[in-house]
Amino acid sequence: MMGGWGEFAAAYALFLLSHALPVQPGVQAVLRRRLGRRGYLAAYVAVSLAALGWLIVAAGRAPFIPLWAPLPWQLWLPVLVMPFVCLLIAATLGAPNPLSFGGAGNARFDPERPGIAGLTRHPLPVALTLWALAHAAANPDLAHLMMFGGFAVFAMAGSRAIDRRNRRLMGAEWDRLAARTATLPFAALVIGRWRPSGPPPLWRLVLGLALWAGLLAAHRPVIGVSPLPF
């Protein structure tokens, strides 16, 4: 039993380090200087995905300690939530967003028409949070709740940390850029701070649905469990 928990703890520690260490300003500056911007991003993504894969495998190998029997709606929750997660990711890829992780072409960002940042200032962390909470509900055993619950906490805490860092580094410019955004999804829309400028491009919708279909098809071969609760 200790061996199973030991691997889980080691995988969890590596996952956290793979995300926390490379984004430290000093470490990031060294890596960008040696690898270049694209090399840094590619290495960051590769290491993060490898650490995530090991953590998922380690959670499956950890001793199974059920906490309660999932209800039918809990089993369906990932199936229903994941299309929105994939659409959110597709809407974020390549979109300018200097306020959060994952922005591209940030010089093109228009604070009056912030795009996906108007829906939520941190679309990728929000997508990770939704993914994690939906899967935590469908897997109420100790190891998976620790893993998915930790992902959700990590993503939400990361959003707050990004805001604090950007406020410190950007000063009044952050207030100008973030004027029509909010961290909580749809909050800027509800309070009238932001209005959509139009529907998202069709190619982003197609990409999101294709990503969802691919994850659905790959779930059993890769994870070993069907995502469909029947």
PDB file of C-alpha atoms in Angstrom:
ATOM      1  CA  MET A   1       0.000   0.000   0.000  1.00  0.00           C
ATOM      2  CA  MET A   2       2.798   2.448   0.864  1.00  0.00           C
ATOM      3  CA  GLY A   3       4.415   1.777  -2.512  1.00  0.00           C
ATOM      4  CA  GLY A   4       1.224   2.839  -4.292  1.00  0.00           C
ATOM      5  CA  TRP A   5       0.873   5.985  -2.196  1.00  0.00           C
ATOM      6  CA  GLY A   6       4.593   6.683  -2.555  1.00  0.00           C
ATOM      7  CA  GLU A   7       4.354   6.729  -6.351  1.00  0.00           C
ATOM      8  CA  PHE A   8       1.250   8.918  -6.143  1.00  0.00           C
ATOM      9  CA  ALA A   9       3.016  11.402  -3.856  1.00  0.00           C
ATOM     10  CA  ALA A  10       6.109  11.496  -6.094  1.00  0.00           C
ATOM     11  CA  ALA A  11       4.007  12.023  -9.230  1.00  0.00           C
ATOM     12  CA  TYR A  12       2.005  14.761  -7.511  1.00  0.00           C
ATOM     13  CA  ALA A  13       5.185  16.533  -6.388  1.00  0.00           C
ATOM     14  CA  LEU A  14       6.646  16.372  -9.899  1.00  0.00           C
ATOM     15  CA  PHE A  15       3.421  17.718 -11.395  1.00  0.00           C
ATOM     16  CA  LEU A  16       3.402  20.708  -9.042  1.00  0.00           C
ATOM     17  CA  LEU A  17       7.098  21.420  -9.605  1.00  0.00           C
ATOM     18  CA  SER A  18       6.734  21.139 -13.390  1.00  0.00           C
ATOM     19  CA  HIS A  19       4.175  23.948 -13.284  1.00  0.00           C
ATOM     20  CA  ALA A  20       5.509  26.134 -10.478  1.00  0.00           C
ATOM     21  CA  LEU A  21       9.256  26.115 -11.115  1.00  0.00           C
ATOM     22  CA  PRO A  22       9.526  27.047 -14.843  1.00  0.00           C
ATOM     23  CA  VAL A  23       7.316  30.138 -14.430  1.00  0.00           C
ATOM     24  CA  GLN A  24       9.479  31.690 -11.704  1.00  0.00           C
ATOM     25  CA  PRO A  25      10.899  34.881 -13.253  1.00  0.00           C
ATOM     26  CA  GLY A  26      14.553  33.936 -12.771  1.00  0.00           C
ATOM     27  CA  VAL A  27      14.139  30.364 -13.974  1.00  0.00           C
ATOM     28  CA  GLN A  28      11.953  31.418 -16.894  1.00  0.00           C
ATOM     29  CA  ALA A  29      14.489  34.027 -18.010  1.00  0.00           C
ATOM     30  CA  VAL A  30      17.286  31.443 -18.065  1.00  0.00           C
ATOM     31  CA  LEU A  31      15.177  28.875 -19.938  1.00  0.00           C
ATOM     32  CA  ARG A  32      13.966  31.419 -22.494  1.00  0.00           C
ATOM     33  CA  ARG A  33      17.530  32.580 -23.081  1.00  0.00           C
ATOM     34  CA  ARG A  34      18.773  29.037 -23.666  1.00  0.00           C
ATOM     35  CA  LEU A  35      15.771  27.560 -25.473  1.00  0.00           C
ATOM     36  CA  GLY A  36      14.131  30.588 -27.050  1.00  0.00           C
ATOM     37  CA  ARG A  37      10.473  31.520 -26.552  1.00  0.00           C
ATOM     38  CA  ARG A  38       9.071  28.684 -28.656  1.00  0.00           C
ATOM     39  CA  GLY A  39      11.526  26.169 -27.239  1.00  0.00           C
ATOM     40  CA  TYR A  40      10.614  27.201 -23.715  1.00  0.00           C
ATOM     41  CA  LEU A  41       6.880  26.861 -24.381  1.00  0.00           C
ATOM     42  CA  ALA A  42       7.339  23.496 -26.119  1.00  0.00           C
ATOM     43  CA  ALA A  43       9.470  22.153 -23.265  1.00  0.00           C
ATOM     44  CA  TYR A  44       7.034  23.493 -20.675  1.00  0.00           C
ATOM     45  CA  VAL A  45       4.061  21.830 -22.366  1.00  0.00           C
ATOM     46  CA  ALA A  46       5.922  18.530 -22.912  1.00  0.00           C
ATOM     47  CA  VAL A  47       7.105  18.260 -19.313  1.00  0.00           C
ATOM     48  CA  SER A  48       3.697  19.278 -17.968  1.00  0.00           C
ATOM     49  CA  LEU A  49       1.894  16.670 -20.076  1.00  0.00           C
ATOM     50  CA  ALA A  50       4.387  13.965 -19.084  1.00  0.00           C
ATOM     51  CA  ALA A  51       3.957  14.826 -15.398  1.00  0.00           C
ATOM     52  CA  LEU A  52       0.171  14.860 -15.799  1.00  0.00           C
ATOM     53  CA  GLY A  53       0.227  11.465 -17.510  1.00  0.00           C
ATOM     54  CA  TRP A  54       2.309   9.931 -14.738  1.00  0.00           C
ATOM     55  CA  LEU A  55       0.051  11.421 -12.063  1.00  0.00           C
ATOM     56  CA  ILE A  56      -3.075   9.986 -13.717  1.00  0.00           C
ATOM     57  CA  VAL A  57      -1.442   6.545 -13.941  1.00  0.00           C
ATOM     58  CA  ALA A  58      -0.222   6.794 -10.334  1.00  0.00           C
ATOM     59  CA  ALA A  59      -3.715   7.703  -9.118  1.00  0.00           C
ATOM     60  CA  GLY A  60      -5.051   4.568 -10.805  1.00  0.00           C
ATOM     61  CA  ARG A  61      -2.373   2.456  -9.098  1.00  0.00           C
ATOM     62  CA  ALA A  62      -2.916   3.967  -5.643  1.00  0.00           C
ATOM     63  CA  PRO A  63      -4.932   1.914  -3.120  1.00  0.00           C
ATOM     64  CA  PHE A  64      -8.629   2.212  -3.932  1.00  0.00           C
ATOM     65  CA  ILE A  65     -10.444   3.809  -0.992  1.00  0.00           C
ATOM     66  CA  PRO A  66     -14.039   4.671  -1.977  1.00  0.00           C
ATOM     67  CA  LEU A  67     -15.589   7.552  -0.059  1.00  0.00           C
ATOM     68  CA  TRP A  68     -19.151   7.192  -1.364  1.00  0.00           C
ATOM     69  CA  ALA A  69     -20.993   5.574  -4.252  1.00  0.00           C
ATOM     70  CA  PRO A  70     -21.406   8.036  -7.153  1.00  0.00           C
ATOM     71  CA  LEU A  71     -24.963   8.858  -8.193  1.00  0.00           C
ATOM     72  CA  PRO A  72     -25.945   8.572 -11.877  1.00  0.00           C
ATOM     73  CA  TRP A  73     -25.758  12.356 -12.430  1.00  0.00           C
ATOM     74  CA  GLN A  74     -22.189  12.370 -11.154  1.00  0.00           C
ATOM     75  CA  LEU A  75     -21.169   9.798 -13.757  1.00  0.00           C
ATOM     76  CA  TRP A  76     -22.759  11.875 -16.519  1.00  0.00           C
ATOM     77  CA  LEU A  77     -21.194  15.156 -15.378  1.00  0.00           C
ATOM     78  CA  PRO A  78     -17.851  14.801 -17.258  1.00  0.00           C
ATOM     79  CA  VAL A  79     -19.666  13.848 -20.476  1.00  0.00           C
ATOM     80  CA  LEU A  80     -21.834  16.961 -20.244  1.00  0.00           C
ATOM     81  CA  VAL A  81     -19.138  19.378 -19.075  1.00  0.00           C
ATOM     82  CA  MET A  82     -16.274  18.385 -21.372  1.00  0.00           C
ATOM     83  CA  PRO A  83     -17.775  19.844 -24.597  1.00  0.00           C
ATOM     84  CA  PHE A  84     -17.806  23.268 -22.910  1.00  0.00           C
ATOM     85  CA  VAL A  85     -14.256  22.726 -21.654  1.00  0.00           C
ATOM     86  CA  CYS A  86     -13.066  21.899 -25.163  1.00  0.00           C
ATOM     87  CA  LEU A  87     -14.891  24.878 -26.696  1.00  0.00           C
ATOM     88  CA  LEU A  88     -13.304  27.145 -24.085  1.00  0.00           C
ATOM     89  CA  ILE A  89      -9.844  25.792 -24.935  1.00  0.00           C
ATOM     90  CA  ALA A  90     -10.487  26.210 -28.670  1.00  0.00           C
ATOM     91  CA  ALA A  91     -11.637  29.797 -28.131  1.00  0.00           C
ATOM     92  CA  THR A  92      -8.421  30.529 -26.226  1.00  0.00           C
ATOM     93  CA  LEU A  93      -5.790  29.049 -28.559  1.00  0.00           C
ATOM     94  CA  GLY A  94      -3.936  31.784 -30.388  1.00  0.00           C
ATOM     95  CA  ALA A  95      -6.186  34.524 -28.981  1.00  0.00           C
ATOM     96  CA  PRO A  96      -4.508  37.687 -27.630  1.00  0.00           C
ATOM     97  CA  ASN A  97      -4.756  37.890 -23.837  1.00  0.00           C
ATOM     98  CA  PRO A  98      -1.960  39.645 -21.945  1.00  0.00           C
ATOM     99  CA  LEU A  99      -3.854  39.131 -18.677  1.00  0.00           C
ATOM    100  CA  SER A 100      -3.387  35.383 -18.337  1.00  0.00           C
ATOM    101  CA  PHE A 101      -1.415  32.325 -19.338  1.00  0.00           C
ATOM    102  CA  GLY A 102      -1.689  31.171 -22.925  1.00  0.00           C
ATOM    103  CA  GLY A 103      -2.207  34.481 -24.716  1.00  0.00           C
ATOM    104  CA  ALA A 104      -0.685  34.925 -28.179  1.00  0.00           C
ATOM    105  CA  GLY A 105      -0.140  38.041 -30.262  1.00  0.00           C
ATOM    106  CA  ASN A 106      -0.847  40.131 -27.177  1.00  0.00           C
ATOM    107  CA  ALA A 107       0.025  43.360 -28.963  1.00  0.00           C
ATOM    108  CA  ARG A 108      -3.274  42.933 -30.849  1.00  0.00           C
ATOM    109  CA  PHE A 109      -5.321  42.844 -27.622  1.00  0.00           C
ATOM    110  CA  ASP A 110      -8.096  45.455 -27.608  1.00  0.00           C
ATOM    111  CA  PRO A 111      -9.332  46.176 -24.054  1.00  0.00           C
ATOM    112  CA  GLU A 112     -12.609  47.512 -25.479  1.00  0.00           C
ATOM    113  CA  ARG A 113     -13.186  44.212 -27.291  1.00  0.00           C
ATOM    114  CA  PRO A 114     -11.330  41.667 -25.148  1.00  0.00           C
ATOM    115  CA  GLY A 115     -12.778  38.569 -26.835  1.00  0.00           C
ATOM    116  CA  ILE A 116     -12.536  35.405 -24.757  1.00  0.00           C
ATOM    117  CA  ALA A 117     -10.962  37.422 -21.908  1.00  0.00           C
ATOM    118  CA  GLY A 118     -14.321  39.177 -21.543  1.00  0.00           C
ATOM    119  CA  LEU A 119     -15.971  35.850 -20.814  1.00  0.00           C
ATOM    120  CA  THR A 120     -13.290  35.085 -18.245  1.00  0.00           C
ATOM    121  CA  ARG A 121      -9.909  36.677 -17.729  1.00  0.00           C
ATOM    122  CA  HIS A 122      -8.312  33.238 -17.255  1.00  0.00           C
ATOM    123  CA  PRO A 123      -9.919  30.843 -19.765  1.00  0.00           C
ATOM    124  CA  LEU A 124      -7.348  28.027 -19.542  1.00  0.00           C
ATOM    125  CA  PRO A 125      -7.378  27.844 -15.704  1.00  0.00           C
ATOM    126  CA  VAL A 126     -11.202  27.944 -15.811  1.00  0.00           C
ATOM    127  CA  ALA A 127     -11.218  25.080 -18.318  1.00  0.00           C
ATOM    128  CA  LEU A 128      -8.893  23.089 -16.052  1.00  0.00           C
ATOM    129  CA  THR A 129     -11.125  23.811 -13.044  1.00  0.00           C
ATOM    130  CA  LEU A 130     -14.277  22.628 -14.837  1.00  0.00           C
ATOM    131  CA  TRP A 131     -12.499  19.483 -16.066  1.00  0.00           C
ATOM    132  CA  ALA A 132     -11.173  18.711 -12.599  1.00  0.00           C
ATOM    133  CA  LEU A 133     -14.425  19.281 -10.691  1.00  0.00           C
ATOM    134  CA  ALA A 134     -16.483  17.231 -13.162  1.00  0.00           C
ATOM    135  CA  HIS A 135     -14.052  14.309 -12.938  1.00  0.00           C
ATOM    136  CA  ALA A 136     -13.784  14.587  -9.146  1.00  0.00           C
ATOM    137  CA  ALA A 137     -17.548  14.198  -8.892  1.00  0.00           C
ATOM    138  CA  ALA A 138     -17.449  11.056 -11.069  1.00  0.00           C
ATOM    139  CA  ASN A 139     -14.509   9.472  -9.194  1.00  0.00           C
ATOM    140  CA  PRO A 140     -15.229   9.785  -5.455  1.00  0.00           C
ATOM    141  CA  ASP A 141     -12.333   7.668  -4.200  1.00  0.00           C
ATOM    142  CA  LEU A 142      -9.541   9.110  -2.095  1.00  0.00           C
ATOM    143  CA  ALA A 143      -6.715   9.184  -4.653  1.00  0.00           C
ATOM    144  CA  HIS A 144      -8.797  10.664  -7.486  1.00  0.00           C
ATOM    145  CA  LEU A 145     -10.457  13.230  -5.242  1.00  0.00           C
ATOM    146  CA  MET A 146      -7.015  14.308  -4.028  1.00  0.00           C
ATOM    147  CA  MET A 147      -5.796  14.528  -7.608  1.00  0.00           C
ATOM    148  CA  PHE A 148      -8.749  16.261  -9.265  1.00  0.00           C
ATOM    149  CA  GLY A 149      -9.495  18.411  -6.220  1.00  0.00           C
ATOM    150  CA  GLY A 150      -5.869  19.484  -6.189  1.00  0.00           C
ATOM    151  CA  PHE A 151      -6.073  20.388  -9.893  1.00  0.00           C
ATOM    152  CA  ALA A 152      -9.083  22.627  -9.216  1.00  0.00           C
ATOM    153  CA  VAL A 153      -7.410  24.360  -6.271  1.00  0.00           C
ATOM    154  CA  PHE A 154      -4.185  24.727  -8.273  1.00  0.00           C
ATOM    155  CA  ALA A 155      -6.013  26.332 -11.201  1.00  0.00           C
ATOM    156  CA  MET A 156      -8.046  28.738  -9.063  1.00  0.00           C
ATOM    157  CA  ALA A 157      -5.050  29.738  -6.949  1.00  0.00           C
ATOM    158  CA  GLY A 158      -3.020  30.164 -10.128  1.00  0.00           C
ATOM    159  CA  SER A 159      -5.559  32.642 -11.508  1.00  0.00           C
ATOM    160  CA  ARG A 160      -5.280  34.786  -8.389  1.00  0.00           C
ATOM    161  CA  ALA A 161      -1.480  34.557  -8.482  1.00  0.00           C
ATOM    162  CA  ILE A 162      -1.401  35.665 -12.134  1.00  0.00           C
ATOM    163  CA  ASP A 163      -3.598  38.675 -11.311  1.00  0.00           C
ATOM    164  CA  ARG A 164      -1.383  39.675  -8.381  1.00  0.00           C
ATOM    165  CA  ARG A 165       1.783  39.348 -10.447  1.00  0.00           C
ATOM    166  CA  ASN A 166       0.390  41.262 -13.414  1.00  0.00           C
ATOM    167  CA  ARG A 167      -0.968  44.041 -11.202  1.00  0.00           C
ATOM    168  CA  ARG A 168       2.477  44.411  -9.647  1.00  0.00           C
ATOM    169  CA  LEU A 169       4.347  44.351 -12.959  1.00  0.00           C
ATOM    170  CA  MET A 170       1.909  46.327 -15.127  1.00  0.00           C
ATOM    171  CA  GLY A 171       0.565  48.885 -12.655  1.00  0.00           C
ATOM    172  CA  ALA A 172      -2.094  51.195 -14.084  1.00  0.00           C
ATOM    173  CA  GLU A 173      -1.823  49.472 -17.469  1.00  0.00           C
ATOM    174  CA  TRP A 174      -3.336  46.344 -15.921  1.00  0.00           C
ATOM    175  CA  ASP A 175      -6.413  48.327 -14.834  1.00  0.00           C
ATOM    176  CA  ARG A 176      -6.846  49.624 -18.380  1.00  0.00           C
ATOM    177  CA  LEU A 177      -6.456  46.219 -20.016  1.00  0.00           C
ATOM    178  CA  ALA A 178      -8.664  44.411 -17.481  1.00  0.00           C
ATOM    179  CA  ALA A 179     -11.434  47.018 -17.362  1.00  0.00           C
ATOM    180  CA  ARG A 180     -13.932  44.863 -19.314  1.00  0.00           C
ATOM    181  CA  THR A 181     -12.924  41.482 -17.890  1.00  0.00           C
ATOM    182  CA  ALA A 182     -13.477  39.442 -14.725  1.00  0.00           C
ATOM    183  CA  THR A 183     -12.018  36.244 -13.320  1.00  0.00           C
ATOM    184  CA  LEU A 184     -15.369  34.569 -12.653  1.00  0.00           C
ATOM    185  CA  PRO A 185     -16.906  33.294 -15.919  1.00  0.00           C
ATOM    186  CA  PHE A 186     -19.767  35.479 -17.202  1.00  0.00           C
ATOM    187  CA  ALA A 187     -19.334  37.960 -14.308  1.00  0.00           C
ATOM    188  CA  ALA A 188     -18.306  40.795 -16.644  1.00  0.00           C
ATOM    189  CA  LEU A 189     -21.359  40.037 -18.802  1.00  0.00           C
ATOM    190  CA  VAL A 190     -23.781  39.959 -15.854  1.00  0.00           C
ATOM    191  CA  ILE A 191     -22.632  43.278 -14.390  1.00  0.00           C
ATOM    192  CA  GLY A 192     -22.619  44.953 -17.815  1.00  0.00           C
ATOM    193  CA  ARG A 193     -18.868  45.425 -18.032  1.00  0.00           C
ATOM    194  CA  TRP A 194     -18.593  43.386 -21.252  1.00  0.00           C
ATOM    195  CA  ARG A 195     -20.807  42.541 -24.218  1.00  0.00           C
ATOM    196  CA  PRO A 196     -19.856  39.955 -26.882  1.00  0.00           C
ATOM    197  CA  SER A 197     -18.924  41.559 -30.179  1.00  0.00           C
ATOM    198  CA  GLY A 198     -20.275  38.608 -32.153  1.00  0.00           C
ATOM    199  CA  PRO A 199     -20.256  34.821 -32.360  1.00  0.00           C
ATOM    200  CA  PRO A 200     -16.911  33.029 -32.244  1.00  0.00           C
ATOM    201  CA  PRO A 201     -15.381  32.021 -35.586  1.00  0.00           C
ATOM    202  CA  LEU A 202     -16.768  28.794 -36.994  1.00  0.00           C
ATOM    203  CA  TRP A 203     -13.318  27.200 -37.099  1.00  0.00           C
ATOM    204  CA  ARG A 204     -13.006  27.565 -33.325  1.00  0.00           C
ATOM    205  CA  LEU A 205     -16.337  25.806 -32.798  1.00  0.00           C
ATOM    206  CA  VAL A 206     -15.268  23.012 -35.139  1.00  0.00           C
ATOM    207  CA  LEU A 207     -11.900  22.731 -33.384  1.00  0.00           C
ATOM    208  CA  GLY A 208     -13.550  22.533 -29.965  1.00  0.00           C
ATOM    209  CA  LEU A 209     -15.981  19.828 -31.014  1.00  0.00           C
ATOM    210  CA  ALA A 210     -13.180  17.900 -32.766  1.00  0.00           C
ATOM    211  CA  LEU A 211     -11.101  18.084 -29.572  1.00  0.00           C
ATOM    212  CA  TRP A 212     -14.039  16.787 -27.543  1.00  0.00           C
ATOM    213  CA  ALA A 213     -14.659  13.929 -29.997  1.00  0.00           C
ATOM    214  CA  GLY A 214     -10.963  13.026 -29.949  1.00  0.00           C
ATOM    215  CA  LEU A 215     -10.825  12.952 -26.156  1.00  0.00           C
ATOM    216  CA  LEU A 216     -13.993  10.876 -26.064  1.00  0.00           C
ATOM    217  CA  ALA A 217     -12.541   8.336 -28.512  1.00  0.00           C
ATOM    218  CA  ALA A 218      -9.133   8.201 -26.820  1.00  0.00           C
ATOM    219  CA  HIS A 219     -10.386   7.930 -23.245  1.00  0.00           C
ATOM    220  CA  ARG A 220     -10.766   4.148 -23.101  1.00  0.00           C
ATOM    221  CA  PRO A 221      -7.540   3.296 -25.012  1.00  0.00           C
ATOM    222  CA  VAL A 222      -5.443   5.796 -23.026  1.00  0.00           C
ATOM    223  CA  ILE A 223      -7.070   5.847 -19.572  1.00  0.00           C
ATOM    224  CA  GLY A 224      -8.496   2.328 -19.655  1.00  0.00           C
ATOM    225  CA  VAL A 225     -12.041   3.363 -18.705  1.00  0.00           C
ATOM    226  CA  SER A 226     -14.948   4.331 -20.932  1.00  0.00           C
ATOM    227  CA  PRO A 227     -16.070   7.944 -20.378  1.00  0.00           C
ATOM    228  CA  LEU A 228     -19.681   6.932 -21.038  1.00  0.00           C
ATOM    229  CA  PRO A 229     -21.576   5.673 -17.965  1.00  0.00           C
ATOM    230  CA  PHE A 230     -23.278   2.746 -19.739  1.00  0.00           C
TER     231      PHE A 230
END
